XYZ file of C-alpha atoms in Angstrom:
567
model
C -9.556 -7.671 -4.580
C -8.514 -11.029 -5.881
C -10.349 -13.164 -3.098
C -14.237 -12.531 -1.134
C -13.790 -10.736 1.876
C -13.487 -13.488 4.295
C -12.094 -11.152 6.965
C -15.319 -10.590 8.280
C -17.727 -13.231 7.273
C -17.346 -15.162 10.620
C -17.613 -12.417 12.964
C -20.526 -10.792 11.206
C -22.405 -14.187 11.016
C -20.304 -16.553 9.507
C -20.962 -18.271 5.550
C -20.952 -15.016 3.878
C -20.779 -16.513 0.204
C -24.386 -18.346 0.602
C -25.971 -16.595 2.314
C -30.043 -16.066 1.266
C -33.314 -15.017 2.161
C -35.770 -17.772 1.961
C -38.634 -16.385 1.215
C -41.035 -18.467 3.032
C -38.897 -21.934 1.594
C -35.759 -23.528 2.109
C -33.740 -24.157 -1.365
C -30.093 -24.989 -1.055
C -28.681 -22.183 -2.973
C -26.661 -24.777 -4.991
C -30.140 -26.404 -6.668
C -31.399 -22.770 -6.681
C -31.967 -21.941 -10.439
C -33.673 -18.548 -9.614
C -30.641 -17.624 -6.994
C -28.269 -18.768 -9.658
C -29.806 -16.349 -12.502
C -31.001 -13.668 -10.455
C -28.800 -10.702 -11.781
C -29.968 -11.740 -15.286
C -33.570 -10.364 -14.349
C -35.990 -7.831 -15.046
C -36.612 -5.110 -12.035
C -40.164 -4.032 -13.834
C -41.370 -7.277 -13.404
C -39.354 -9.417 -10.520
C -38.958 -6.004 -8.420
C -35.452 -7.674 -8.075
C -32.702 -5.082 -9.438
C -31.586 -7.648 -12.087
C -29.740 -6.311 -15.495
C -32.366 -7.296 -17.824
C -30.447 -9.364 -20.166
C -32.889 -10.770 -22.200
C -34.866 -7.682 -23.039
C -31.827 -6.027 -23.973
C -31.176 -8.889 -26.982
C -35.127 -8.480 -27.597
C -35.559 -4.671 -28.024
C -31.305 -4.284 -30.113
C -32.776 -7.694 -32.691
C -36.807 -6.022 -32.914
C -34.768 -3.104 -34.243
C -33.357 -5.450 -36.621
C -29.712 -4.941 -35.844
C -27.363 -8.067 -36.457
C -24.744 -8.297 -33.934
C -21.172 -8.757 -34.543
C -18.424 -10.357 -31.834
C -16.932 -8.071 -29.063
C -13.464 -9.389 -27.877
C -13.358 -8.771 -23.552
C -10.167 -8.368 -22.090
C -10.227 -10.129 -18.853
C -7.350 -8.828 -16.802
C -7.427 -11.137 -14.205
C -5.970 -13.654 -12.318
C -6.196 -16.228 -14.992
C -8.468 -18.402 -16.840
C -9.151 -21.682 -17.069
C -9.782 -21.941 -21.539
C -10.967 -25.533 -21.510
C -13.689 -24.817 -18.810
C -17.076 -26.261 -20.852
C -19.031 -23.483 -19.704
C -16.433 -21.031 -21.670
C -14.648 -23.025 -24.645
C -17.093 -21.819 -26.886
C -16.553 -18.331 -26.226
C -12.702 -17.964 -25.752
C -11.237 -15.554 -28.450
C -8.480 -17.026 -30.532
C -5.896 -15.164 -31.916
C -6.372 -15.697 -35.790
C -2.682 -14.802 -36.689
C -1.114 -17.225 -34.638
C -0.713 -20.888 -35.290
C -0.706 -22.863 -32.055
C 1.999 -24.346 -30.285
C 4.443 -23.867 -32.762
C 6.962 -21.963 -30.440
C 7.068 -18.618 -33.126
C 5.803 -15.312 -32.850
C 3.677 -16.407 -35.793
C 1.916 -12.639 -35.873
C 4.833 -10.868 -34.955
C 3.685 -9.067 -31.758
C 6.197 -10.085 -29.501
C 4.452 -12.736 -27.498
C 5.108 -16.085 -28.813
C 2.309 -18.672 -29.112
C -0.333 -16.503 -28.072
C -3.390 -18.125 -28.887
C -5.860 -17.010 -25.963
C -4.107 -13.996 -24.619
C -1.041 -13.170 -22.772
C 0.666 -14.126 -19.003
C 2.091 -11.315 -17.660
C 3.260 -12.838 -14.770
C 4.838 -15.642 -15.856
C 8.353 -16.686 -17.331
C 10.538 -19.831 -18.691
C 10.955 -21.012 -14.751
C 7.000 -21.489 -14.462
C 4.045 -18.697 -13.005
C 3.807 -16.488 -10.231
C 1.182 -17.666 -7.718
C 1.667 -15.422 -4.094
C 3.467 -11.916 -4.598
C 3.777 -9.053 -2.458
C 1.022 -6.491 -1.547
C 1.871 -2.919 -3.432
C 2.179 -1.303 0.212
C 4.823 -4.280 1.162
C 6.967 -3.625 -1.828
C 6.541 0.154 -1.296
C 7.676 -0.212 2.278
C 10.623 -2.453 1.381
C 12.302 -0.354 -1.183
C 11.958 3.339 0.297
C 12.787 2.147 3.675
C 16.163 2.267 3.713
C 15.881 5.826 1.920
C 13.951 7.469 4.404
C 14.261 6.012 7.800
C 17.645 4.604 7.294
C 20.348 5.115 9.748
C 21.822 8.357 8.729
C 19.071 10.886 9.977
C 20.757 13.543 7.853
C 20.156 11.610 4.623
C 16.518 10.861 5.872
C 15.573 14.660 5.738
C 17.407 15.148 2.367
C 15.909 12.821 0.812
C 12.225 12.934 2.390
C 12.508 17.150 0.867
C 13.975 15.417 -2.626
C 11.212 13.233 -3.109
C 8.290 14.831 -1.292
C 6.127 12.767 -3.408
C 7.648 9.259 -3.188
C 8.063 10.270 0.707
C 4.280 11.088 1.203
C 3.257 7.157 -0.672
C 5.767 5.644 1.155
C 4.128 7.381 5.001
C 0.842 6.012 3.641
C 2.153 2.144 2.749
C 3.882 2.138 5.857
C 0.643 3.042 7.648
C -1.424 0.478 6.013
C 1.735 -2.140 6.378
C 1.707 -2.396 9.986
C -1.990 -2.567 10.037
C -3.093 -4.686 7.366
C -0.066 -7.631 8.685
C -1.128 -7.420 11.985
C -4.617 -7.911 10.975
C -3.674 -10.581 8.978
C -1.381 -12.795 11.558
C -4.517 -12.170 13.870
C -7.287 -13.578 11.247
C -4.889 -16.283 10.412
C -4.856 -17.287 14.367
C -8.700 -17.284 14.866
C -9.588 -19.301 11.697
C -6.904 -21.727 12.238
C -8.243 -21.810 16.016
C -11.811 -22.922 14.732
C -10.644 -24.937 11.798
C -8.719 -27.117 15.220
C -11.881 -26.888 17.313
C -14.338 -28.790 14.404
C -13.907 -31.780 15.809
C -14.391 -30.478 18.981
C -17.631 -29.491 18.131
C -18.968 -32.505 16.434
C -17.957 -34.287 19.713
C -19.924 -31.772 21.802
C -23.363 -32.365 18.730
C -23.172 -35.994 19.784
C -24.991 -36.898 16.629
C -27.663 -34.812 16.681
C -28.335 -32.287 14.129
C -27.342 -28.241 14.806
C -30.912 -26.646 16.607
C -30.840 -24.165 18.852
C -32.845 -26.744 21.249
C -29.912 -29.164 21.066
C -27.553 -26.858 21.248
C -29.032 -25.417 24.978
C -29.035 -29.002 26.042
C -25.016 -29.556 25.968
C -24.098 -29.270 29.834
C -21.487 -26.419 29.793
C -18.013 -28.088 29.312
C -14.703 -28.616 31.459
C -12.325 -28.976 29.043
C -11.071 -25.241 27.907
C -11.189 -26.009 24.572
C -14.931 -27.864 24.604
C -15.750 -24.725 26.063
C -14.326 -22.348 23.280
C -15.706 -24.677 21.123
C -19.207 -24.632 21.810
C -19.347 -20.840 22.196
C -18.418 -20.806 17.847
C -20.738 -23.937 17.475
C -23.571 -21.260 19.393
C -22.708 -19.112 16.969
C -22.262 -20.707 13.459
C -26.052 -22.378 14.732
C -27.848 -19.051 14.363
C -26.865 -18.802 11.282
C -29.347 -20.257 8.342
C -26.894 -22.315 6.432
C -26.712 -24.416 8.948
C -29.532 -24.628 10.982
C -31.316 -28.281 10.974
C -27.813 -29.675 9.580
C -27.115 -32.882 10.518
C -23.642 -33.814 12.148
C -22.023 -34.395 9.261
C -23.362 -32.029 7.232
C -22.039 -29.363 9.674
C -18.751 -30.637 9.526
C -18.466 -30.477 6.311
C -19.739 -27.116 5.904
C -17.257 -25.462 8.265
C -14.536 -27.324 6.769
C -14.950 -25.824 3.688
C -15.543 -22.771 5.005
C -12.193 -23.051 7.043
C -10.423 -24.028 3.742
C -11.699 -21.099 2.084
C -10.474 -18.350 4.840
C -7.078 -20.510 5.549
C -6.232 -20.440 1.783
C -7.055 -16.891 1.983
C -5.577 -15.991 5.348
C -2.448 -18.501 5.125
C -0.435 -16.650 2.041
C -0.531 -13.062 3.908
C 2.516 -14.057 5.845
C 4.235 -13.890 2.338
C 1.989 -11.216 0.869
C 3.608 -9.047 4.317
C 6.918 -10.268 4.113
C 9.194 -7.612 2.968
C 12.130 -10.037 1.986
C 9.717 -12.107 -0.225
C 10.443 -11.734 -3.629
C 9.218 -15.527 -6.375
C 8.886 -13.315 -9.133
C 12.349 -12.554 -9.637
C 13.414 -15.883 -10.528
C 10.146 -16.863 -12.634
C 9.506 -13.764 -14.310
C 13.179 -11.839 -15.007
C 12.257 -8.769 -15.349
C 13.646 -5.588 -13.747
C 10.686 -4.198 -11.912
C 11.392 -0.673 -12.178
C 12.034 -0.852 -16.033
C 8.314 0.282 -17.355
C 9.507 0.078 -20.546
C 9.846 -3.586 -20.744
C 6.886 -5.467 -22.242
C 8.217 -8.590 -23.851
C 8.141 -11.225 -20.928
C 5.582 -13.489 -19.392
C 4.294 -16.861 -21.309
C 0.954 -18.100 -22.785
C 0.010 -19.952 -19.504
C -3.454 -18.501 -19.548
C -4.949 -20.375 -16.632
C -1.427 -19.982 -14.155
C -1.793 -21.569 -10.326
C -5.677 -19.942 -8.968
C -7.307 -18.734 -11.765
C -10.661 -19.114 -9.803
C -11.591 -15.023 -9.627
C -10.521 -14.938 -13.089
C -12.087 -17.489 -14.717
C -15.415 -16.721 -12.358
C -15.078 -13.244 -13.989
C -15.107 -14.387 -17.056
C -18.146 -16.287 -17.106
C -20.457 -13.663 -15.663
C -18.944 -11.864 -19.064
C -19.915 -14.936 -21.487
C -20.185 -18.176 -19.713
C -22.630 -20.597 -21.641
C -25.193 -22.965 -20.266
C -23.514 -26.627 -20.434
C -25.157 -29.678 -19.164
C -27.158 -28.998 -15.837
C -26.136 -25.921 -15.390
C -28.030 -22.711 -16.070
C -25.666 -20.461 -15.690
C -25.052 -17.823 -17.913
C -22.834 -14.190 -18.749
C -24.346 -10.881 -19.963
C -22.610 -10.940 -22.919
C -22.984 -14.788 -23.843
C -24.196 -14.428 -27.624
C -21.801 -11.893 -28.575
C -18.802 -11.853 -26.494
C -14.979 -13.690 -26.692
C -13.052 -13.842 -23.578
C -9.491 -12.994 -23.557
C -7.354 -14.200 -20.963
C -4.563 -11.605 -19.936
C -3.308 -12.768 -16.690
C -2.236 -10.073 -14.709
C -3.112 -10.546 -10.865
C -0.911 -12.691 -8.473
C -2.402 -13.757 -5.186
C -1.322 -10.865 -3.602
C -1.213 -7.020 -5.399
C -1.127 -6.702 -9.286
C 1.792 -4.202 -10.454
C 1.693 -1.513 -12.447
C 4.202 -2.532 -15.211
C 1.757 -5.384 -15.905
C -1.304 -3.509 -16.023
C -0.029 -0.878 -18.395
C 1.729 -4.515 -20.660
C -2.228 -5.675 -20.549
C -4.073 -2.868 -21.193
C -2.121 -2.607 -24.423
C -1.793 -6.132 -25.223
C -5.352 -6.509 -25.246
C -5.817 -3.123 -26.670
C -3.783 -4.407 -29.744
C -5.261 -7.392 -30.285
C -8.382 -6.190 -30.986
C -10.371 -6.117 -26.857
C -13.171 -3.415 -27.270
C -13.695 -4.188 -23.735
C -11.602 -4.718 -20.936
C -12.496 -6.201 -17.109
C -10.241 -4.991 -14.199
C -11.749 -6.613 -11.374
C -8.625 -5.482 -8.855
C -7.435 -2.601 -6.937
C -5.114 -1.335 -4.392
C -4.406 1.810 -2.105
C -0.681 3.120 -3.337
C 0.667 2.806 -7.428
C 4.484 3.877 -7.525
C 3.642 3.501 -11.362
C 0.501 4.703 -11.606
C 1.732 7.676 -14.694
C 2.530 4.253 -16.471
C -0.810 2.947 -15.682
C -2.848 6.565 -16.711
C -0.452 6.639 -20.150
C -2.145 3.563 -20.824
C -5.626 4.457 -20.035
C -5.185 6.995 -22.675
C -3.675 4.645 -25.126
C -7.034 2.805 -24.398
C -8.850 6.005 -24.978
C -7.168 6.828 -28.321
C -7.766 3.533 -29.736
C -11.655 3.903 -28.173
C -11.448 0.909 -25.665
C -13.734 0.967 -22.600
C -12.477 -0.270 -19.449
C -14.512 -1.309 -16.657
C -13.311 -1.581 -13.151
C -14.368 -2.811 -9.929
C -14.701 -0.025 -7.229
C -13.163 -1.719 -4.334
C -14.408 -4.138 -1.716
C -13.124 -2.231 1.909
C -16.631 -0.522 2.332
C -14.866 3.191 1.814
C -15.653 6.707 0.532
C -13.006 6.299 -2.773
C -12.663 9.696 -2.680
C -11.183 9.469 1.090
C -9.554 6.212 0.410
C -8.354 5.912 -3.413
C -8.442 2.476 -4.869
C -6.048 2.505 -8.235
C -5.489 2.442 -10.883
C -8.136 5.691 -10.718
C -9.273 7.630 -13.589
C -8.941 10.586 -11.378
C -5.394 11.997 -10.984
C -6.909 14.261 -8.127
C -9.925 13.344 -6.138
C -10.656 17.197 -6.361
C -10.519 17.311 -10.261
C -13.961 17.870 -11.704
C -13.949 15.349 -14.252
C -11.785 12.029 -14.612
C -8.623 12.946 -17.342
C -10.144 10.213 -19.808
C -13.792 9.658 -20.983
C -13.067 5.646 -21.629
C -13.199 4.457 -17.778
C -16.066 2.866 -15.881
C -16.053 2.448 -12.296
C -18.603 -0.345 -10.743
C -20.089 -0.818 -7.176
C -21.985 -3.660 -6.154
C -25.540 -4.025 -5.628
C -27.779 -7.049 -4.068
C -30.445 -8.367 -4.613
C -32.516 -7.190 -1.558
C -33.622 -4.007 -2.143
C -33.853 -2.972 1.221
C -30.429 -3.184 1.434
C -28.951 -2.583 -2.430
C -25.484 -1.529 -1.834
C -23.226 -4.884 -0.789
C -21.958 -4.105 2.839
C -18.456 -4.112 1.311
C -18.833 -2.425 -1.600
C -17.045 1.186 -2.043
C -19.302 3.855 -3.247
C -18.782 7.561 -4.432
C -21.097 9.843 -6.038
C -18.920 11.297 -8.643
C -15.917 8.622 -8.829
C -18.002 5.440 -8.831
C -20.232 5.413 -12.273
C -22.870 2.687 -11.956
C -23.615 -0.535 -9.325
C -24.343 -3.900 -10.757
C -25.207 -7.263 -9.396
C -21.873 -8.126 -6.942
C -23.223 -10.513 -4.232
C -24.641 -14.316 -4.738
C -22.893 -14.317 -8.417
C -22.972 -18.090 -9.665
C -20.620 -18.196 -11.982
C -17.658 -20.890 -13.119
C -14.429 -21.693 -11.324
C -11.414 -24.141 -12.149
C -12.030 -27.941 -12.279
C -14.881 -27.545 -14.415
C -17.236 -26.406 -11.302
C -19.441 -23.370 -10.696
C -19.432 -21.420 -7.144
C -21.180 -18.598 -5.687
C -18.519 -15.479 -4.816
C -19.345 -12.001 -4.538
C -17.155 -8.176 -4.621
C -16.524 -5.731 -6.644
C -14.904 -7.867 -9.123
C -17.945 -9.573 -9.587
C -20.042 -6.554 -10.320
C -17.461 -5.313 -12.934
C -17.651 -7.860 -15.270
C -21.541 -7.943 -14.527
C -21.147 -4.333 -16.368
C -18.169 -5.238 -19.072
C -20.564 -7.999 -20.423
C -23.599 -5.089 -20.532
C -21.032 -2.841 -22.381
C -20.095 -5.865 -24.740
C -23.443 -6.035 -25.767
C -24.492 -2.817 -26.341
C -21.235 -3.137 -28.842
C -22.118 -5.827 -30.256
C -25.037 -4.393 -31.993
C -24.016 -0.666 -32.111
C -20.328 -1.189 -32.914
C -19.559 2.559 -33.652
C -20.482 3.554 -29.811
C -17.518 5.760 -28.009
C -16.927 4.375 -24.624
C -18.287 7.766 -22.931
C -21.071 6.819 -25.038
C -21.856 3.344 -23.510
C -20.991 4.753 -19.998
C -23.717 7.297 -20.499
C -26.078 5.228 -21.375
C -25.508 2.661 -18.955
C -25.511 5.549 -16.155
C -28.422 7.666 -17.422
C -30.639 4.484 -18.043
C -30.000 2.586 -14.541
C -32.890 1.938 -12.313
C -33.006 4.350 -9.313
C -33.259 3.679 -5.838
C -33.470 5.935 -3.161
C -33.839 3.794 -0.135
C -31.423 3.510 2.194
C -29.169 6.549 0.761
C -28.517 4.702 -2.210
C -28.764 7.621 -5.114
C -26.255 9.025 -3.089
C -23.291 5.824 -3.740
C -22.962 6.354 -7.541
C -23.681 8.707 -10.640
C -26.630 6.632 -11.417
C -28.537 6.316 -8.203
C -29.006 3.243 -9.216
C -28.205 -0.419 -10.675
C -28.163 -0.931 -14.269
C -30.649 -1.681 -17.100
C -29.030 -3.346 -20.228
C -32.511 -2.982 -22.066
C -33.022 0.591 -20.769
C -29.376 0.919 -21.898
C -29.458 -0.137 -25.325
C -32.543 1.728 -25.940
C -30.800 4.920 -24.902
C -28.072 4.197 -26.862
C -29.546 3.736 -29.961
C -32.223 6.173 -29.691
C -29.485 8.929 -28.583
C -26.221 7.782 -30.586
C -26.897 5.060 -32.746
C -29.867 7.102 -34.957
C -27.336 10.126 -35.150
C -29.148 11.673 -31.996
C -26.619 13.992 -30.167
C -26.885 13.424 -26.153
C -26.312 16.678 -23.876
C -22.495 15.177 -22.987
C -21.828 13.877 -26.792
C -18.483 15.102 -27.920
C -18.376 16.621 -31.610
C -15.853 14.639 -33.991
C -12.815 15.966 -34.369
C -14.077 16.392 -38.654
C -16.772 18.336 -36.747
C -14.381 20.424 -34.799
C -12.519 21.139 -37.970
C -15.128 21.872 -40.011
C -16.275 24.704 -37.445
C -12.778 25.824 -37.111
C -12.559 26.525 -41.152
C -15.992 28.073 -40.720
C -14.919 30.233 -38.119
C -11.460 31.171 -40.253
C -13.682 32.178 -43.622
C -15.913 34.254 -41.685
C -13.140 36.307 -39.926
C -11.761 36.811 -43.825
């Protein structure tokens, strides 16, 4: 879930990540304030399904409620600290003095200042690892389809279990590398053919009327070529482009599906293994949590630092952009996704790292089909829980059912259990901002395992080099919701996370269209303002909601009742 779903962008119409509707005008979506904000707005007034930000800070301050700072954990890919748009709101650990080489607070992580890299060591950071279902493959191989067909058996009826993930990696191993070998070939095959087809423009600008008028070509790859340029013309970002302008476009388009694309043969490659020199650590050892390094930012912290400023970016210069949870929120950085699958032992080390270092919040904008240690994972879900830590993840990007197609870590250890084992776990789809069409075309969806959708598609938001890009997924959406969480926190700071997740689901504006009450608990896309006015008329005043869960005082002091009565 670490990059936008390329896969399919140029076969369903090519420029997925700027795409727009005009609405009667033509507005480059990177000078397009109102595209740039548009998950910030109000759906009672713009009849856009917006958040409602600023009504939410309006209604928590009229009640005359002072807000205090909610550290987000953003379990990511990386971020990049110095970015202007997020300095300001980075948390900083106040126990530890910078630089200074000492665990100056004792934690086991030395020089600490801005969070934690998991997947780092001494010999530098992790950039392309495995997918989960290539690892999987790799090590249980040998066990069950190894050369001895007697040992095979034995060990497929020892380890039904192990046997049955292992089936379902290999499955989704010889699928999702052939898929990606083919994807590679066709976008390298256009990214060849642009100059092909600025040849076959001659200058003039991409119409459909100039277009028609090339005389059909001899040359095979002229031909090839103008059959993507008769394409890539119908769609609007670049109709009426000039020559140059086109080339330009599909270069960077290229660059962003070959950068995507190109590391798969690694990703797929069952005898790749980086992080065994750079990080050290035995991989099957769960119980290891001192490793890593304070590299915060590491090689592509672009989904990670775009994450984090849809949490609590700030408005610098130009820019307008801004996160949910801008007035009230820190960001830390607790890089934990590689280009490629996150692992398990890392995502249990974060969880708790930020957990203990005071996150009240935590993003986890990734997922992935098969967890060999997912009981490592849940055990720290319910750390989370214990220590009443929300965490807010991103529902998956493959357009699935999640209860046919699981996307872990899952706060579900059985699709057919009633209710999820913890009460501290918020699972977010992604919505657009047409309403005729609400639920992304990628997003996953499930009426009881997915809680809420959020804004996921056309998110403006800030990447590395000090620059701000439109992505959309999933991971966008989650962070959408870990910023609304932060600031219902913020104000209310004694809300329990089922709390927040109730209010955020119970308050979200409803649409039916298109089957969409059907995708989530809600029905619908969230409300901050609707939100925090739930919360505080149902929780914060000492108003019970129908779901509340007594205090465990509470619980006692019935129990004693109970006891005297019976004497």
């Amino acid at each position: 879930m670490k990059k936008v779903l390329l896969a399919a962008v140029f076969l369903a119409g090519f420029s997925f990540s700027y795409a727009q509707e005009s609405k009667g005008k033509s507005i480059d979506p990177k000078e397009d304030k109102d595209l740039m904000t548009w998950y910030h707005k109000d759906f009672s007034t713009s009849k856009v399904y917006g958040v409602n930000t600023a009504n939410a800070y309006k209604y928590l301050e009229s009640k005359g409620l002072k807000p205090k700072t909610v550290v987000v954990g953003v379990l990511d890919s990386g971020v990049q600290v110095d970015h202007p748009g997020l300095v300001k709101n980075l948390w900083t650990n106040p126990n530890e003095i910078p630089g200074n080489g000492k665990d100056d607070d004792g934690n086991g992580y030395i020089d600490d200042v801005h969070g934690w890299n998991f997947i780092g060591g001494k010999n530098g950071d992790v950039d392309i690892d495995n997918m989960e279902v290539t690892r999987v493959v790799a090590k249980y191989q040998s066990i069950f389809e190894g050369d001895d067909s007697t040992k095979n058996k034995a060990n497929q009826a020892k380890m039904p279990e192990e046997f049955a993930m292992y089936m379902k990696a290999k499955e989704l191993f010889n699928k999702k590398s052939i898929e990606a070998k083919q994807n590679f070939k066709t976008y390298s095959m256009i990214n060849e053919l642009i100059p092909n087809m600025v040849k076959l423009l001659g200058g003039k600008s991409v119409t459909a009327q100039n277009i028609a008028a090339i005389k059909a070509p001899t040359d095979q790859k002229d031909a090839v070529a103008l059959q993507i340029l008769t394409q890539v013309s119908q769609n609007a970002e670049f109709q009426g482009k000039s020559s140059a302008e086109f080339e330009k476009g599909m270069k960077d388009q290229m660059k962003e599906a070959l950068d995507y694309f190109t590391p798969q043969a690694k990703q797929y490659d069952l005898s790749y293994d980086t992080r065994k020199e750079i990080v050290g650590d035995n991989y099957d050892d769960y119980s290891e949590k001192n490793y890593g390094n304070n590299h915060y930012e590491g090689p592509d912290a672009e989904h990670g630092t775009h994450v984090a400023g849809i949490i609590a970016g700030l408005p610098q210069g130009k820019e307008v952009q801004y996160g949910i949870a801008s007035r009230v929120a820190k960001i830390m950085s607790v890089r934990t996704v590689p280009n490629g699958d996150e692992r398990d032992k890392d995502v249990a080390n974060a969880i708790r790292y930020a957990v203990d270092n005071g996150a009240k919040v935590l993003n986890m904008s990734f997922g992935k089909p098969v967890s060999p240690g997912k009981n490592v994972v849940w055990d720290a879900f319910k750390y989370a829980e214990d220590k009443g830590v929300l965490l807010v993840k991103a529902a998956g990007n493959e357009n699935e059912d999640v209860a046919e197609h699981l996307a872990y870590p899952t706060n579900f250890k059985n699709v057919t259990d009633e209710k999820p084992f913890v009460s501290n776990v918020l699972v977010v789809g992604a919505s657009t901002n047409q309403n005729n069409a609400l639920r992304a075309s990628f997003s996953n969806y499930n009426k009881k395992m997915v809680n809420v959708f959020a804004p996921g598609e056309e998110i403006y938001s800030t990447v590395p080099k000090n620059e701000y890009k439109y992505l959309q997924g999933t991971s966008m959406a989650s962070p959408v919701v870990a910023g609304a969480a932060a600031v219902l926190l913020a104000y209310m700071p004694d809300l329990k996370p089922y709390q927040v997740i109730e209010a955020l689901v119970k308050s979200s504006n409803p649409s039916t269209e298109n089957g969409f009450s059907g995708y989530s608990q809600a029905g619908g896309v969230i409300d901050v303002a609707k939100a925090a006015e739930y919360a505080y008329n149902n929780f914060y005043n000492g108003k019970s909601s129908t779901v509340t869960k007594p205090s465990k005082r509470k619980l006692n002091e019935v129990k004693s009742v109970k006891k005297a009565v019976k004497k």
